[in-house]
mmCIF file of N, CA and C in Angstrom:
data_model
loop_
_atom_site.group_PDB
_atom_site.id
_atom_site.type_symbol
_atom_site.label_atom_id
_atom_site.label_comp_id
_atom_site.label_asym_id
_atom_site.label_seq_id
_atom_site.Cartn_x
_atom_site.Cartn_y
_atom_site.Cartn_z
ATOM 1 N N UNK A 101 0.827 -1.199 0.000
ATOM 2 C CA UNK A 101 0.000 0.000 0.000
ATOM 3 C C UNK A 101 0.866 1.256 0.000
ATOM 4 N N UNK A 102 1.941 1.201 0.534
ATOM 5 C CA UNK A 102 2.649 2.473 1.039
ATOM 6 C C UNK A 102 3.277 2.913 -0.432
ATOM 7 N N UNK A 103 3.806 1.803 -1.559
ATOM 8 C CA UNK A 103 4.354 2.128 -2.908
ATOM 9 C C UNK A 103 2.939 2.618 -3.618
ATOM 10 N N UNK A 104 2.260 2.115 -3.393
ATOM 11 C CA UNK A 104 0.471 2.325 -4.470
ATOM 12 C C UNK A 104 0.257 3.459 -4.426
ATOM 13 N N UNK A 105 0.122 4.054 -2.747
ATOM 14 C CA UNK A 105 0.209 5.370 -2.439
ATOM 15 C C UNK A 105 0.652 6.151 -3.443
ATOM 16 N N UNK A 106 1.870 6.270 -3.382
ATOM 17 C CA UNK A 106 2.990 7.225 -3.384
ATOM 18 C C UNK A 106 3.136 6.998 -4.704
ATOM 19 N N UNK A 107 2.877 5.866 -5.522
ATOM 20 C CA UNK A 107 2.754 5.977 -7.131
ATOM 21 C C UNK A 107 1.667 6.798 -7.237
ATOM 22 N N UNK A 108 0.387 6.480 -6.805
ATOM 23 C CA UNK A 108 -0.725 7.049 -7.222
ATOM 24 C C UNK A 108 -1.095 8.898 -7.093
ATOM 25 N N UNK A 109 0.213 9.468 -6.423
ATOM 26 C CA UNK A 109 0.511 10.729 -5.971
ATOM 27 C C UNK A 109 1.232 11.608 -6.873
ATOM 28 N N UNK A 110 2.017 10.392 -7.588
ATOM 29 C CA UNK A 110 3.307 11.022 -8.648
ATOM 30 C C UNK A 110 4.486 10.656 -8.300
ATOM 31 N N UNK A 111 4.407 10.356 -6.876
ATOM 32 C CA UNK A 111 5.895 10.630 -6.413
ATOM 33 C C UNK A 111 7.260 9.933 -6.609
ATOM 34 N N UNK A 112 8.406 10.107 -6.716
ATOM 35 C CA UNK A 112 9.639 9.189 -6.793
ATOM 36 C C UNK A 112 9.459 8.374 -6.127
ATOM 37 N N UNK A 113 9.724 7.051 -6.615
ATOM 38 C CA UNK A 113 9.420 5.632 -6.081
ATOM 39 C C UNK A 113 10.929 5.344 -6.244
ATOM 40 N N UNK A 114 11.775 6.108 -6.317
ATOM 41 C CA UNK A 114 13.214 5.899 -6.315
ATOM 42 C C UNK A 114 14.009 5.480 -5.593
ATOM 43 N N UNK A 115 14.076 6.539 -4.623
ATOM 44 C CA UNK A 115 14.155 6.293 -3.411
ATOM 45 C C UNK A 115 13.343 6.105 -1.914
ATOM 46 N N UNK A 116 12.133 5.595 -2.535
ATOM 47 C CA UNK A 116 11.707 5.296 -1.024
ATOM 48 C C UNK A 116 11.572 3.272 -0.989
ATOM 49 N N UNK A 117 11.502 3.894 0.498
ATOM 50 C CA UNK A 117 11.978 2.056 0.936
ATOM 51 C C UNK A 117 10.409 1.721 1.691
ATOM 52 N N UNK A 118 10.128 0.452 2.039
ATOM 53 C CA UNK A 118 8.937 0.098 2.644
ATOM 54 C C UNK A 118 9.090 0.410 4.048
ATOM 55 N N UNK A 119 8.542 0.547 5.179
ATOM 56 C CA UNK A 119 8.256 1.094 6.312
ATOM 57 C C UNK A 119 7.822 0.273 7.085
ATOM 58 N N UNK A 120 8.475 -0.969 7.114
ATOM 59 C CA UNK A 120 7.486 -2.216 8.259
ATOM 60 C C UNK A 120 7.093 -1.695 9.759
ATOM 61 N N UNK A 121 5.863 -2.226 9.816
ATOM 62 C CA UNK A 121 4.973 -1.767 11.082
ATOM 63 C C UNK A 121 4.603 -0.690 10.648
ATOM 64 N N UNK A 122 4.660 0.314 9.768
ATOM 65 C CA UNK A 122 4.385 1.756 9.982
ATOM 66 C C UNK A 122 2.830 1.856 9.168
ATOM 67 N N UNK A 123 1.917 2.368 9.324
ATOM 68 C CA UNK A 123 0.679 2.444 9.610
ATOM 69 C C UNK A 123 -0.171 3.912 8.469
ATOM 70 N N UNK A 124 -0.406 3.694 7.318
ATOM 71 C CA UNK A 124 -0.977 4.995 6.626
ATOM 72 C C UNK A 124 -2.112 4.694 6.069
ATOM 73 N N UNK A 125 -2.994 5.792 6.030
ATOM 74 C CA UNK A 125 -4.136 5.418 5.354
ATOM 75 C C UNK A 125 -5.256 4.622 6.055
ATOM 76 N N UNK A 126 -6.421 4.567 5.763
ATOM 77 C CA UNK A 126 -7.410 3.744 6.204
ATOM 78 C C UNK A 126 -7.380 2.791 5.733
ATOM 79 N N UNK A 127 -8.311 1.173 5.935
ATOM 80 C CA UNK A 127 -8.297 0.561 5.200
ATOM 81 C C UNK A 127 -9.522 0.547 4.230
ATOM 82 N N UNK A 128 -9.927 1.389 3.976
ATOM 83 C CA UNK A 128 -10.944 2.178 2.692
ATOM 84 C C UNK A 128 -10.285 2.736 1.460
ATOM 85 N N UNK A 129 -9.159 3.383 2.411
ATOM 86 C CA UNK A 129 -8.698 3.687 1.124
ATOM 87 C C UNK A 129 -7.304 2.795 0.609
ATOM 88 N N UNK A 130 -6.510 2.032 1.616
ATOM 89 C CA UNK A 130 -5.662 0.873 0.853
ATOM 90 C C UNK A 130 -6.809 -0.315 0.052
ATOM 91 N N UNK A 131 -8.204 -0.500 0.117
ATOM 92 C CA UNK A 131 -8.928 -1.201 -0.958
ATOM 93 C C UNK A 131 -8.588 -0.754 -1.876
ATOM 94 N N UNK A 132 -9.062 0.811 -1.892
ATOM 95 C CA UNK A 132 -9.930 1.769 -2.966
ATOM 96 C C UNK A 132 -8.794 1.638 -4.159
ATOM 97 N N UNK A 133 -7.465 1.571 -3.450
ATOM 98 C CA UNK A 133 -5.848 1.705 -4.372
ATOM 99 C C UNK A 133 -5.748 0.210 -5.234
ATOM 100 N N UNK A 134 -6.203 -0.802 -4.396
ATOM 101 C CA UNK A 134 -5.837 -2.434 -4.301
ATOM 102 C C UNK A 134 -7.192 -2.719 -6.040
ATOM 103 N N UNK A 135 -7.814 -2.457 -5.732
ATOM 104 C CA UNK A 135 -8.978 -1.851 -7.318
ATOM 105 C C UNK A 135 -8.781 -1.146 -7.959
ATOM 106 N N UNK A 136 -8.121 -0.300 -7.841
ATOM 107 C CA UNK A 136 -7.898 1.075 -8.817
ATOM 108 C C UNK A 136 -5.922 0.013 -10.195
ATOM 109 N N UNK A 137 -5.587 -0.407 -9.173
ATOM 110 C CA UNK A 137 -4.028 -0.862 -9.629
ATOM 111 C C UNK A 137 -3.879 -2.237 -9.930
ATOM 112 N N UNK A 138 -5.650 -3.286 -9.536
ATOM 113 C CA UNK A 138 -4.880 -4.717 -9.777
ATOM 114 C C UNK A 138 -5.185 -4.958 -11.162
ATOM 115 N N UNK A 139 -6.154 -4.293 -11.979
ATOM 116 C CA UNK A 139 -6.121 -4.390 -13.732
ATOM 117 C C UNK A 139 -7.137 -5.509 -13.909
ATOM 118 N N UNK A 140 -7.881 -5.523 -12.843
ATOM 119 C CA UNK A 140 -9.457 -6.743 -13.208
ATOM 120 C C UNK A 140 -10.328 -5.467 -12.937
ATOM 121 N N UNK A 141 -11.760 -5.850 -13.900
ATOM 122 C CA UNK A 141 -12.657 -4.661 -13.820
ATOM 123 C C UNK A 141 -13.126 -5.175 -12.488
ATOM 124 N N UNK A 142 -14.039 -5.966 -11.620
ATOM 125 C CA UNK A 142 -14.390 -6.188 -11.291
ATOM 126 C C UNK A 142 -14.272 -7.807 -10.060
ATOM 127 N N UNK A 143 -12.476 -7.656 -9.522
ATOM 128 C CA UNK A 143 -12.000 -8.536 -9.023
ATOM 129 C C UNK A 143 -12.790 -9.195 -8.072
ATOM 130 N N UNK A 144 -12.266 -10.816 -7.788
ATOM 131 C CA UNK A 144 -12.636 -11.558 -6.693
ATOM 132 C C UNK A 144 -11.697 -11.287 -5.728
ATOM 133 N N UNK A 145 -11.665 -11.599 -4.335
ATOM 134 C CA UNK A 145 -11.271 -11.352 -3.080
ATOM 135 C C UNK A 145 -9.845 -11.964 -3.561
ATOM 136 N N UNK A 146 -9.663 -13.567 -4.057
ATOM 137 C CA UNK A 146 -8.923 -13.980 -4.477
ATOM 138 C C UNK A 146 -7.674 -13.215 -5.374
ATOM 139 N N UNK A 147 -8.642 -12.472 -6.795
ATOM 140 C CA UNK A 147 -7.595 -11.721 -7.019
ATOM 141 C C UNK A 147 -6.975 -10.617 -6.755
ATOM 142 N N UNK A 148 -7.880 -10.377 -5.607
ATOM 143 C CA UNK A 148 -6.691 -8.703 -4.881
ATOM 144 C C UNK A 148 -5.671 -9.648 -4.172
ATOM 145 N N UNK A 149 -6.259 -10.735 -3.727
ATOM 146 C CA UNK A 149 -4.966 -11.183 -2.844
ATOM 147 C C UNK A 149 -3.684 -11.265 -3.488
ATOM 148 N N UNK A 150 -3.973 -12.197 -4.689
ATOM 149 C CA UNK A 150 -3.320 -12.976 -5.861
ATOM 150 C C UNK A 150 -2.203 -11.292 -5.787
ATOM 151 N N UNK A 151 -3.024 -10.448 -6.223
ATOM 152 C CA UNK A 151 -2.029 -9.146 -6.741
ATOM 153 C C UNK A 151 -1.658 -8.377 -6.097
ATOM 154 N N UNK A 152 -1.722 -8.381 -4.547
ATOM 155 C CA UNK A 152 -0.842 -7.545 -3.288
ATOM 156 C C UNK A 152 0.147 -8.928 -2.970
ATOM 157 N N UNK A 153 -0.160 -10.139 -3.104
ATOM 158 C CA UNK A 153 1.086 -11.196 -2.956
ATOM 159 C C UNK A 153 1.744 -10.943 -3.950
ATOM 160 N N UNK A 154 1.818 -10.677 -5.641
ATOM 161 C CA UNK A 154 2.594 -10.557 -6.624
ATOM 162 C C UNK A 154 3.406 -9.158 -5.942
ATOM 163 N N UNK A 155 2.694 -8.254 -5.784
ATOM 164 C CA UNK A 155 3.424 -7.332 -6.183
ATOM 165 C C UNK A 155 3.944 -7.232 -4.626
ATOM 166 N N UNK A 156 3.852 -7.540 -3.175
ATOM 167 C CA UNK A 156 4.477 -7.522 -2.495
ATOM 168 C C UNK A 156 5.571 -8.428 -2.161
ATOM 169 N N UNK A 157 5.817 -9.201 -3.405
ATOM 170 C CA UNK A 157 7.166 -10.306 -3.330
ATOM 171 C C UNK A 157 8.475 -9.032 -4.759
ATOM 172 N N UNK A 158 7.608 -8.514 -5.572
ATOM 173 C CA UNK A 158 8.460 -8.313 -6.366
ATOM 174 C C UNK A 158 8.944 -6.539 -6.055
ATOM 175 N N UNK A 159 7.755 -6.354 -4.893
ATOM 176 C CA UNK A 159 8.451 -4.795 -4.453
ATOM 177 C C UNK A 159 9.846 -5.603 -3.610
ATOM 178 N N UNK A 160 9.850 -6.425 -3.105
ATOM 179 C CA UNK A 160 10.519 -7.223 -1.822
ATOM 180 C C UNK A 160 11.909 -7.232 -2.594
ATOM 181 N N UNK A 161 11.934 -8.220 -3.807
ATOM 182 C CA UNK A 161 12.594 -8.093 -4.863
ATOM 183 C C UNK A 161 13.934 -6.894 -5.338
ATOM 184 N N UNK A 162 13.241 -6.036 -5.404
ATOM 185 C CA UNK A 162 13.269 -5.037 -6.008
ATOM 186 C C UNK A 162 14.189 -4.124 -5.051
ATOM 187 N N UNK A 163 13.645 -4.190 -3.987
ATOM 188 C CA UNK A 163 14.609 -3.605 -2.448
ATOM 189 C C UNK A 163 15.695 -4.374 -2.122
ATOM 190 N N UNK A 164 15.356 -5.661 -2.321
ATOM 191 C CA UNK A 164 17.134 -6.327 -2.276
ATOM 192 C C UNK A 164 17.953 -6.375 -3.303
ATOM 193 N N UNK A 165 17.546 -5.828 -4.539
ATOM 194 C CA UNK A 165 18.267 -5.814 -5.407
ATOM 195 C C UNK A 165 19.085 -4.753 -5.384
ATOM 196 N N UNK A 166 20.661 -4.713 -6.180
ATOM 197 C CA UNK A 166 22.251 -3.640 -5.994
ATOM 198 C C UNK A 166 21.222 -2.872 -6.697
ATOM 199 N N UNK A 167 20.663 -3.519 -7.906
ATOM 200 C CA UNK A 167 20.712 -2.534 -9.143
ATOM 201 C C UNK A 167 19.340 -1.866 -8.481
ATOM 202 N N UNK A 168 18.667 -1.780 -8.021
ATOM 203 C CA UNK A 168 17.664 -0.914 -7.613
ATOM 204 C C UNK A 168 18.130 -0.119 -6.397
ATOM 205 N N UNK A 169 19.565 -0.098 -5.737
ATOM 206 C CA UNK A 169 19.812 0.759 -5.061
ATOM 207 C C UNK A 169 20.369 2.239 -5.527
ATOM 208 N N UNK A 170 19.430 3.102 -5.227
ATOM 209 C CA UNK A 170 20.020 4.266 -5.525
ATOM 210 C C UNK A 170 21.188 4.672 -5.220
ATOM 211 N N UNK A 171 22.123 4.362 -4.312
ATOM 212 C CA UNK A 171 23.106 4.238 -3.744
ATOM 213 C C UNK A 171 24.336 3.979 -4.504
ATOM 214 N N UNK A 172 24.202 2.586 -5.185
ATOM 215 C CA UNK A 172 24.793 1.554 -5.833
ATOM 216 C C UNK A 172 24.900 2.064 -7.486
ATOM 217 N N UNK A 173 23.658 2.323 -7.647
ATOM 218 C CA UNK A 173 23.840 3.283 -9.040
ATOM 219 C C UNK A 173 24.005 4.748 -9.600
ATOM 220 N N UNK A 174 23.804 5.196 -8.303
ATOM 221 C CA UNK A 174 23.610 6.718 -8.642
ATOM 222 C C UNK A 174 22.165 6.887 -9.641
ATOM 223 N N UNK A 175 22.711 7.932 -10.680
ATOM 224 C CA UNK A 175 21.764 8.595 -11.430
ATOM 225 C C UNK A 175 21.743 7.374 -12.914
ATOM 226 N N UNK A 176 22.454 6.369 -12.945
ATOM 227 C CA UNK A 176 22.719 5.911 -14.032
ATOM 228 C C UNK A 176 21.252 5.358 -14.171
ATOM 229 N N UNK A 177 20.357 4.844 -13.574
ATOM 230 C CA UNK A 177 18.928 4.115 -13.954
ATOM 231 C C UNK A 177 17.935 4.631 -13.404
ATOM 232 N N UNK A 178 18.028 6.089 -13.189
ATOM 233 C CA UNK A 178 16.753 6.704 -12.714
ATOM 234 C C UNK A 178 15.735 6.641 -13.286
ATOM 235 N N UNK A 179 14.827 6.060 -12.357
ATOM 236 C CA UNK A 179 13.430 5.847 -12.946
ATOM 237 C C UNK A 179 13.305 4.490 -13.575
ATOM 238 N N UNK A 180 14.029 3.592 -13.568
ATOM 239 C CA UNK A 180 13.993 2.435 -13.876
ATOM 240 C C UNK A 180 13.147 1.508 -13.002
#
């Protein structure tokens, strides 16, 4: 929810990292995001799950990876 957010805002998803335990939003509106971003008109319970498990293994992914550290690359893959 905290990346859905912050995509759905505009914002650099560059550098921000996930926030375990940390607490935003209602859960009205982490649905409202979880429908708006999983790409079924009209999902089953199943497939929001299906697509906060996809995409919370490959945000997971994505944070342990060199090449997604801003750090590690600098400016060379911004926005990648």
């Amino acid at each position: 929810f905290q990346y859905l957010k912050r995509f759905h805002q505009g914002c650099d998803l560059d550098s921000f990292w996930y926030e375990e335990l940390s607490v935003e939003g209602s859960p009205a509106e982490c649905l409202q995001l979880f429908l708006l971003h999983c790409g079924v008109m009209d999902p089953s319970w199943a497939e929001l799950r299906n697509f906060t498990w996809f995409l919370n293994i490959q945000l997971g992914d994505c944070e342990a990876s060199v090449f997604c550290n801003p750090n590690f690359v600098r400016d060379t893959l911004n926005g990648f």
